[in-house]
Structure formats: structure tokens, C-alpha cells
CSV table of C-alpha atoms in Angstrom, one decimal:
chain,number,residue,atom,x,y,z
K,1,MET,CA,4.4,-18.1,3.9
K,2,VAL,CA,7.7,-16.3,2.8
K,3,TYR,CA,8.8,-13.2,4.8
K,4,TRP,CA,9.8,-10.4,2.8
K,5,LEU,CA,10.7,-6.7,3.1
K,6,ALA,CA,11.5,-4.9,0.1
K,7,ILE,CA,11.7,-1.1,0.9
K,8,HIS,CA,12.0,-0.2,-3.0
K,9,ILE,CA,11.3,-2.3,-5.6
K,10,PRO,CA,12.6,-0.5,-8.7
K,11,SER,CA,10.2,0.2,-11.9
K,12,SER,CA,11.2,0.0,-15.6
K,13,VAL,CA,7.5,1.7,-16.8
K,14,THR,CA,7.6,5.3,-17.7
K,15,TYR,CA,5.2,7.5,-16.7
K,16,SER,CA,3.1,9.5,-20.2
K,17,SER,CA,0.1,11.4,-19.8
K,18,LEU,CA,-2.7,10.0,-21.8
K,19,VAL,CA,-4.1,13.7,-22.5
K,20,LEU,CA,-3.2,13.6,-26.0
K,21,PRO,CA,-4.9,15.4,-29.4
K,22,ASP,CA,-7.1,11.5,-30.8
K,23,SER,CA,-5.3,12.7,-34.2
K,24,ALA,CA,-1.6,12.0,-32.1
K,25,GLN,CA,0.4,8.9,-32.8
K,26,ARG,CA,-0.2,6.2,-29.7
K,27,THR,CA,3.2,5.1,-28.8
K,28,ALA,CA,4.7,2.1,-27.2
K,29,ARG,CA,4.2,4.6,-23.6
K,30,VAL,CA,0.6,5.2,-23.9
K,31,TYR,CA,0.0,1.6,-24.6
K,32,PHE,CA,1.6,0.9,-21.4
K,33,SER,CA,0.9,3.9,-19.2
K,34,HIS,CA,-1.6,1.1,-17.7
K,35,LEU,CA,0.8,-1.1,-16.3
K,36,PRO,CA,1.9,0.6,-12.5
K,37,ALA,CA,-1.4,0.2,-11.9
K,38,VAL,CA,-2.1,-3.3,-13.2
K,39,LEU,CA,1.4,-4.6,-11.5
K,40,LEU,CA,0.0,-2.9,-7.8
K,41,SER,CA,-2.8,-5.0,-8.3
K,42,ILE,CA,-1.1,-8.1,-9.0
K,43,ALA,CA,1.1,-7.5,-5.9
K,44,ALA,CA,-2.1,-7.4,-3.7
K,45,LEU,CA,-3.2,-10.3,-5.3
K,46,CYS,CA,-0.1,-12.4,-4.8
K,47,ILE,CA,-0.1,-11.6,-0.9
K,48,ALA,CA,-3.5,-12.3,-0.3
K,49,PHE,CA,-2.8,-15.8,-2.1
K,50,ALA,CA,-0.2,-16.2,-0.1
K,51,LEU,CA,-2.6,-15.2,2.9
K,52,ALA,CA,-4.7,-17.2,2.1
K,53,GLY,CA,-2.6,-20.5,2.6
K,54,PRO,CA,-4.0,-22.5,-0.4
K,55,ARG,CA,-4.2,-26.4,-0.2
K,56,THR,CA,-5.4,-29.0,-1.9
K,57,GLY,CA,-9.1,-31.3,-0.9
K,58,ASP,CA,-12.0,-33.3,-2.3
K,59,ALA,CA,-15.0,-30.6,-2.7
K,60,THR,CA,-17.0,-32.0,0.7
K,61,THR,CA,-13.9,-30.7,2.7
K,62,LYS,CA,-14.3,-27.9,4.5
K,63,VAL,CA,-11.6,-26.4,6.9
K,64,LYS,CA,-12.5,-23.9,9.5
K,65,ARG,CA,-9.8,-20.8,9.4
K,66,GLU,CA,-9.1,-18.9,12.2
K,67,GLY,CA,-8.5,-15.5,10.9
K,68,ILE,CA,-5.2,-13.0,11.0
K,69,ALA,CA,-4.4,-9.9,12.8
K,70,LEU,CA,-2.9,-7.4,9.7
K,71,ILE,CA,-1.9,-3.9,9.6
K,72,MET,CA,-1.8,-2.1,6.4
K,73,ALA,CA,1.3,0.1,7.2
K,74,MET,CA,0.5,3.1,4.6
K,75,ASP,CA,3.4,6.0,3.6
K,76,ARG,CA,1.4,9.1,3.3
K,77,SER,CA,4.8,10.9,2.6
K,78,GLY,CA,5.1,13.9,0.6
K,79,SER,CA,6.5,11.9,-2.8
K,80,MET,CA,3.1,9.9,-2.5
K,81,ASP,CA,1.5,12.8,-4.7
K,82,ALA,CA,3.2,11.8,-7.3
K,83,ARG,CA,0.9,11.4,-10.4
K,84,ASP,CA,2.4,7.9,-12.1
K,85,PHE,CA,-0.6,6.0,-12.3
K,86,VAL,CA,-3.4,5.8,-14.5
K,87,GLU,CA,-6.6,4.9,-14.2
K,88,GLY,CA,-9.4,4.9,-16.3
K,89,ASP,CA,-8.4,8.6,-18.4
K,90,TYR,CA,-6.9,9.8,-15.7
K,91,SER,CA,-3.9,10.2,-13.2
K,92,VAL,CA,-3.7,9.3,-9.7
K,93,SER,CA,-1.5,9.8,-7.1
K,94,ARG,CA,0.4,6.7,-5.9
K,95,LEU,CA,-1.8,7.4,-2.5
K,96,GLU,CA,-4.8,7.0,-4.3
K,97,ALA,CA,-3.5,3.8,-6.1
K,98,LEU,CA,-2.8,2.4,-3.0
K,99,LYS,CA,-5.9,3.2,-1.7
K,100,ASN,CA,-7.8,1.3,-4.7
K,101,VAL,CA,-5.5,-1.2,-3.9
K,102,PHE,CA,-6.3,-1.5,-0.1
K,103,ARG,CA,-10.2,-1.2,-0.7
K,104,GLU,CA,-10.0,-4.4,-2.9
K,105,PHE,CA,-7.8,-6.3,-1.1
K,106,VAL,CA,-10.1,-5.9,2.5
K,107,LEU,CA,-13.2,-5.2,1.1
K,108,GLY,CA,-13.2,-7.6,-2.1
K,109,GLU,CA,-15.7,-6.0,-4.0
K,110,GLN,CA,-14.9,-7.2,-7.4
K,111,THR,CA,-13.3,-10.2,-6.9
K,112,GLY,CA,-15.3,-11.1,-4.1
K,113,ASN,CA,-12.1,-12.1,-2.1
K,114,GLY,CA,-12.0,-9.7,0.9
K,115,ARG,CA,-10.7,-10.2,4.4
K,116,PRO,CA,-13.9,-11.0,5.9
K,117,ASN,CA,-12.5,-13.1,9.0
K,118,ASP,CA,-9.3,-10.9,9.4
K,119,LEU,CA,-8.9,-8.1,12.3
K,120,VAL,CA,-7.3,-5.4,10.4
K,121,GLY,CA,-5.6,-2.1,11.4
K,122,ILE,CA,-3.8,1.0,9.8
K,123,VAL,CA,-0.7,3.1,10.6
K,124,SER,CA,0.3,5.7,8.4
K,125,PHE,CA,3.7,7.3,8.2
K,126,GLY,CA,5.4,10.4,7.1
K,127,THR,CA,8.0,11.8,8.8
K,128,TYR,CA,6.2,10.2,12.1
K,129,ALA,CA,4.4,7.0,12.4
K,130,ASP,CA,0.5,7.5,13.4
K,131,GLY,CA,-2.0,4.6,14.8
K,132,ILE,CA,-5.2,5.6,12.9
K,133,CYS,CA,-7.1,2.6,13.3
K,134,PRO,CA,-6.9,-0.1,15.6
K,135,LEU,CA,-7.4,-4.0,14.4
K,136,THR,CA,-11.1,-4.1,13.7
K,137,LEU,CA,-13.4,-6.7,12.2
K,138,ASP,CA,-15.7,-3.5,11.0
K,139,HIS,CA,-14.1,-3.2,7.3
K,140,ASN,CA,-16.2,-0.6,6.4
K,141,ASN,CA,-15.9,2.0,8.6
K,142,LEU,CA,-12.0,0.9,8.4
K,143,VAL,CA,-12.0,1.5,4.9
K,144,ALA,CA,-14.1,5.2,5.6
K,145,ILE,CA,-10.6,6.2,7.8
K,146,MET,CA,-8.8,5.4,5.0
K,147,ASP,CA,-9.9,7.6,2.7
K,148,ASP,CA,-9.4,10.4,5.5
K,149,ILE,CA,-5.4,10.0,5.1
K,150,LYS,CA,-3.8,12.5,3.2
K,151,VAL,CA,-0.6,13.3,1.5
K,152,ALA,CA,1.7,15.0,3.9
K,153,THR,CA,1.9,19.1,3.3
K,154,GLN,CA,3.9,20.1,5.6
K,155,GLN,CA,7.6,20.0,5.1
K,156,THR,CA,8.2,18.8,8.6
K,157,GLU,CA,5.7,16.3,8.4
K,158,ALA,CA,6.3,14.7,4.2
K,159,ALA,CA,9.8,12.4,4.9
K,160,THR,CA,9.6,8.6,4.9
K,161,ALA,CA,9.7,6.7,8.4
K,162,VAL,CA,9.7,3.2,7.1
K,163,GLY,CA,11.4,1.7,10.1
K,164,GLU,CA,9.0,4.1,12.2
K,165,GLY,CA,6.0,2.6,10.5
K,166,LEU,CA,7.2,-0.8,10.8
K,167,ALA,CA,8.0,-0.8,14.3
K,168,LEU,CA,4.6,1.1,15.6
K,169,SER,CA,3.3,-1.6,13.3
K,170,VAL,CA,4.4,-4.8,15.2
K,171,GLU,CA,4.0,-2.5,18.6
K,172,ARG,CA,0.0,-2.7,17.3
K,173,LEU,CA,0.1,-6.9,16.7
K,174,LEU,CA,1.8,-7.2,20.0
K,175,GLN,CA,-1.3,-6.5,22.1
K,176,HIS,CA,-3.1,-9.1,20.1
K,177,GLU,CA,-3.0,-12.9,20.9
K,178,SER,CA,-4.0,-14.2,17.2
K,179,LYS,CA,-1.8,-16.6,16.3
K,180,SER,CA,-0.9,-15.5,12.9
K,181,LYS,CA,0.2,-11.7,12.1
K,182,VAL,CA,0.9,-10.3,9.2
K,183,ILE,CA,2.0,-6.6,8.2
K,184,VAL,CA,1.4,-5.5,4.5
K,185,LEU,CA,3.9,-2.4,4.2
K,186,LEU,CA,2.4,-0.2,1.5
K,187,THR,CA,5.1,2.3,0.5
K,188,ASP,CA,6.9,4.3,-2.9
K,189,GLY,CA,10.5,5.0,-1.0
K,190,VAL,CA,13.4,4.8,1.2
K,191,ASN,CA,13.9,5.1,4.5
K,192,ASN,CA,14.7,8.7,5.3
K,193,ALA,CA,13.7,9.9,8.2
K,194,GLY,CA,13.4,8.5,12.2
K,195,VAL,CA,15.5,7.1,14.6
K,196,ILE,CA,14.6,3.3,13.4
K,197,GLN,CA,16.0,1.6,10.8
K,198,PRO,CA,13.7,-0.7,8.6
K,199,LEU,CA,15.9,-3.6,8.9
K,200,HIS,CA,15.9,-3.5,12.8
K,201,ALA,CA,12.2,-3.2,13.0
K,202,ALA,CA,11.6,-6.3,10.4
K,203,ASP,CA,14.3,-7.8,12.7
K,204,LEU,CA,11.8,-6.9,15.9
K,205,ALA,CA,8.9,-8.4,13.4
K,206,ALA,CA,10.7,-11.8,12.7
K,207,ALA,CA,11.6,-12.2,16.6
K,208,ASN,CA,7.9,-12.1,17.0
K,209,ASP,CA,6.6,-14.3,14.3
K,210,ILE,CA,5.2,-11.4,12.4
K,211,LYS,CA,5.4,-11.7,8.4
K,212,VAL,CA,6.0,-8.3,6.9
K,213,TYR,CA,4.9,-7.7,3.1
K,214,THR,CA,5.7,-5.2,0.7
K,215,ILE,CA,3.2,-3.4,-1.9
K,216,ALA,CA,5.8,-1.1,-3.7
K,217,ALA,CA,4.1,2.1,-5.4
K,218,GLY,CA,5.9,4.3,-7.8
K,219,ILE,CA,8.8,4.2,-10.8
K,220,THR,CA,12.1,5.0,-11.1
K,221,GLY,CA,13.6,8.3,-12.3
K,222,LEU,CA,11.4,11.4,-11.8
K,223,ALA,CA,7.3,11.2,-11.6
K,224,PRO,CA,4.9,14.1,-12.6
K,225,MET,CA,4.1,16.0,-9.2
K,226,PRO,CA,1.2,18.5,-9.0
K,227,VAL,CA,1.9,22.0,-8.7
K,228,THR,CA,-0.6,24.7,-7.1
K,229,MET,CA,-0.8,27.7,-9.4
K,230,GLN,CA,-1.4,31.2,-7.7
K,231,ASP,CA,-4.8,31.5,-9.6
K,232,GLY,CA,-5.3,28.5,-7.9
K,233,SER,CA,-5.5,25.5,-10.1
K,234,VAL,CA,-3.4,22.8,-10.4
K,235,SER,CA,-1.0,21.7,-12.9
K,236,LEU,CA,1.9,18.7,-13.0
């Protein structure tokens, strides 16, 4: 498997709203508005394929595999509330899009290829990193805990401490004896908080034979952000 750390993967996709009159001309932006969500899903599938350790063999061969220990390091900084993903006819936040990828990656509800034999845990990070769920095989409870993760709304908690999130993930994995250990980093931006730099945390992971994969969310440039109006309604 390939060790890879990418703190920010730029995209050339531009967001556009699907809330348009039926008579309006459909532009290329409308046609491609679903592309970020598709690319996000493809990234998750590629990681799942790499973790599966594909091999050739005849139809009668059975291979007994030991599950891996996997920490999902999830960004909950303020920018994760940007609405540059489209699912169905609605725009969703970056955090909600990553949650949907997380759910399918772990449970495999649509593909049937979840991670039933793997210990999976969650670390979240904004300005600070927190251990949300320890490594567990109870994936339904894990996903329920993940659903409760919210975007940081307090300014003091809304920065992006990628290095802190990675370092805490490494610490959690070092407490277990699994032969194969992996961190999946789900983030939308560049480290701008904390005392630990992402590359230093990545070096610590590599020194302990922990592989790091990144799923990046978001587009390049400005993205729609929800704003609460005086009457309590939310506008982009």
C-alpha cells in the first residue's frame, strides 16, 4: 500500500446551485455540479481497494485476513460548513458529504463492501483535536456517534489543526497491537492551528509503520457559506 499525505488537493470544479427555473438554460456548471461528490466517493473507493490488498488466485482459494486498526480523522473546522457539494437536488456541507462517504466506507450499505473485520475509531479536529470514539467493531454505534459531529461554530474552535488531528490519531493507534494500522484523513484545508505540523505528525506515523491516506473535500476559491438571517432563516 502506498503511504500518502496530501493536506490540500485543489479541484477545478466550480459550485453552482441547482435551484433554477425549469425554463433556464442548463449550463456546463449545472451538469457538472455533482462532480465533487462523485470524486469524493471515488477517492474512498480507491482507499478501500488499497486496504483490501487485492491479489490473484483461483475460485477455491480462501484467505484468512486479520482486520486492520483504522482511525478516521475528521475535520470539523468552520470551513467544513461550506455548501459546495450536491446530493440529489440539494447542496450539502462538506462535513455532511464526508459523513456520507464515511458511512458507506465503513458499512458498505450500497456496495456491500464495508469494513466488518476492522477496528475503526474516530478523531475529530477543529482548533483542537478530540478522540470521539475508540477503536471498535461496533460500526453501527460508530456511525451513530459520527452523525453527532457538528461543524465548530465558536470562533475559538473553528480553525484547522490538521497536525494535531494526525498526532492524536497516531497516539490512539499506538495503544493497539494490530499488525496493520491506518489513518484516513478527511479534511478540506491547510493546517492553520496547533503546535504540531502535519508533516511532523506524518513522520511520526511513518516511523511507527502507520499508513496515512487523505480524502480532500472542497473546491478551489470561494464557496457558498450558510448565513443565519435576523428572522432565523438560513441563506447562502
